[in-house]
Amino acid sequence: MKYEAVIGLEIHSELKTTTKIFCGCKTAFGAEQNTQVCPVCLGLPGVLPTINKKVVEFAVKAGLATNCTINKYSKFDRKNYYYPDLPKNWQTSQYDLPIAEHGHVDIEVNGEKKTVRLTRIHMEEDAGKLVHSGNTIKDSAAGSFVDYNRTGVPLIEIVSEPDMHSAAEARAYMEKIKAILEYIDVSNCRMEEGNLRADINVSLRPVGSDKLGTRTEMKNINSFKALEDAINYEIERQQEVLEDGGKIIQETRTFDPERGVTLSMRSKENADDYRYMPEPDLPPIVMTDEEIESYRRELPELPDAACLRLQNELGLSAYDAGVLTASRQTAQYFDAVLKTGADAKLAANWIMSDLAKNLNAAEITIDQSPVDAKRLGEMILLISKGTISSKIGKKVFAEMWDGNTDSAEKIVADKGWVQITDTGAIEQIVKEVIAKNEKAVADYKNGNKKAIGALVGQVMKASQGKANPQTVNELLTKLL
Ligand code: ADP
Ligand code: ZN
Ligand code: MG
């Protein structure tokens, strides 16, 4: 039997507020353990929470940016469970009346467009962090420590419908959510710091069936690679179980990124196991149309719109526009390059080839680039003006990448890299090259027009890359 994979994601995103969701404690990452805590987030008896208004604003903006309906009446609920990282023994979350519902985002995989529906977005508090002394909790932890700094850090949980059918689609979806959250500036989305993580639900069903199969869930996946690896492993594992005539058990599994396998952790709890109840210590959140509309007006241009603008206004290809707008940092860098007056297509090429190659090799992000947007733009302008060839442009770029902080113009002047456009000077070199390369000249005269390429190369070399290539071509053709 042939099976189809069915995948739904619950994405947790830490919001970038300076203080926690129900108290005034700081949220800064990396502080000494248990220093950003107070009686409220430690769940001491008798304390009362107050909602951080910024959290509501960020959640509403996330809802609007993902085409959700914002609920004008929404409330908090207690999700009860016992775990050492949850000092109150309940997580304040939203159950039946979340802040946002019924959204969708568009993704593209291998040129094919798809829509993924969002079930809901709700607000909740993060739990503390358990630090295990071994490798994985399952195999080798000898002991565990708990850090409550993260307890009460605001989260939104974005729940998708089970609309994805491959690891690649799930990845594209998560990348799109990440981009949107970055564009609207509500989360840092640093996956390695755990402020964007996904619970992945995977099931199989016979191709052609529209009934959902039994799913397993892998929690807290915090890299795109782990996301794809966990899904692919789980699809294969479930397929083997089913092909052997077995049954999938609904359970929570953990993904071990080092071994690339998922391991059974516990049977999955159902909603009624959590004994959800309304949170009596927080009033419901009531929003007016005016408030919602004022948040909508504050939204910046979103990734899909930016991608279309680059195609329609700047004439970039869909592929280039997609790459340049996939992250907010890249889009901002590209915009800043254009501000210098640089040509859009040239700028796109430089960012997607030379800059991207260097960033990848150095394993840094574009906002850490030693070549800032302004200087790259000015260098591109020098090429467009004919002051330097694109070959020299690469040398200027390398110079800037390696730490020269001067402007492109100054580097070119200091190094004597200005393009030679003086016809007399180039003609001199061309004559020398013709005299020294009898074979290529003969080939050319015997009708092998391609032989001129070798001669152009020789002239460029003799001029140290500085001769204007067009002038070289013209003079060679004329003199030959
Ligand atoms: P929870 O996991 O908290 O119990 P839900 O039942 O609402 O919550 O489901 C959470 C996620 O699991 C959603 O993203 C949903 O699309 C996905 N999901 C539900 N059933 C299946 C299934 N049979 N196969 C794959 N994904 C599923
Ligand atoms: Zn606190
Ligand atoms: Mg779940």
Tab-separated table of N, CA, C and O and ligand atoms in Angstrom, residues 20 23-25 36-42, ligand 2:
chain	number	residue	atom	x	y	z
A	20	LYS	N	8.343	40.090	31.239
A	20	LYS	CA	7.565	38.859	31.105
A	20	LYS	C	6.067	39.139	30.901
A	20	LYS	O	5.621	40.280	30.985
A	23	CYS	N	4.417	39.569	34.833
A	23	CYS	CA	5.140	40.269	35.905
A	23	CYS	C	6.177	41.172	35.248
A	23	CYS	O	6.330	41.162	34.029
A	24	GLY	N	6.931	41.918	36.058
A	24	GLY	CA	7.873	42.889	35.487
A	24	GLY	C	9.282	42.350	35.320
A	24	GLY	O	10.206	43.115	35.009
A	25	CYS	N	9.473	41.046	35.510
A	25	CYS	CA	10.829	40.479	35.382
A	25	CYS	C	11.351	40.626	33.961
A	25	CYS	O	10.601	40.528	32.998
A	36	GLN	N	16.313	36.273	37.112
A	36	GLN	CA	15.222	37.083	36.564
A	36	GLN	C	13.908	36.447	36.986
A	36	GLN	O	13.160	35.926	36.163
A	37	VAL	N	13.678	36.465	38.289
A	37	VAL	CA	12.487	35.802	38.843
A	37	VAL	C	11.894	36.655	39.954
A	37	VAL	O	12.578	37.517	40.522
A	38	CYS	N	10.601	36.444	40.236
A	38	CYS	CA	9.916	37.159	41.309
A	38	CYS	C	8.800	36.250	41.818
A	38	CYS	O	8.545	35.182	41.240
A	39	PRO	N	8.113	36.633	42.886
A	39	PRO	CA	7.062	35.754	43.417
A	39	PRO	C	6.000	35.383	42.381
A	39	PRO	O	5.471	34.267	42.411
A	40	VAL	N	5.708	36.280	41.423
A	40	VAL	CA	4.653	35.958	40.451
A	40	VAL	C	5.092	34.824	39.525
A	40	VAL	O	4.404	33.811	39.392
A	41	CYS	N	6.264	34.975	38.902
A	41	CYS	CA	6.649	33.940	37.931
A	41	CYS	C	7.178	32.684	38.623
A	41	CYS	O	7.272	31.630	37.997
A	42	LEU	N	7.474	32.786	39.914
A	42	LEU	CA	7.833	31.574	40.660
A	42	LEU	C	6.597	30.880	41.214
A	42	LEU	O	6.686	29.819	41.822
B	2	ZN	ZN	8.609	37.568	37.642
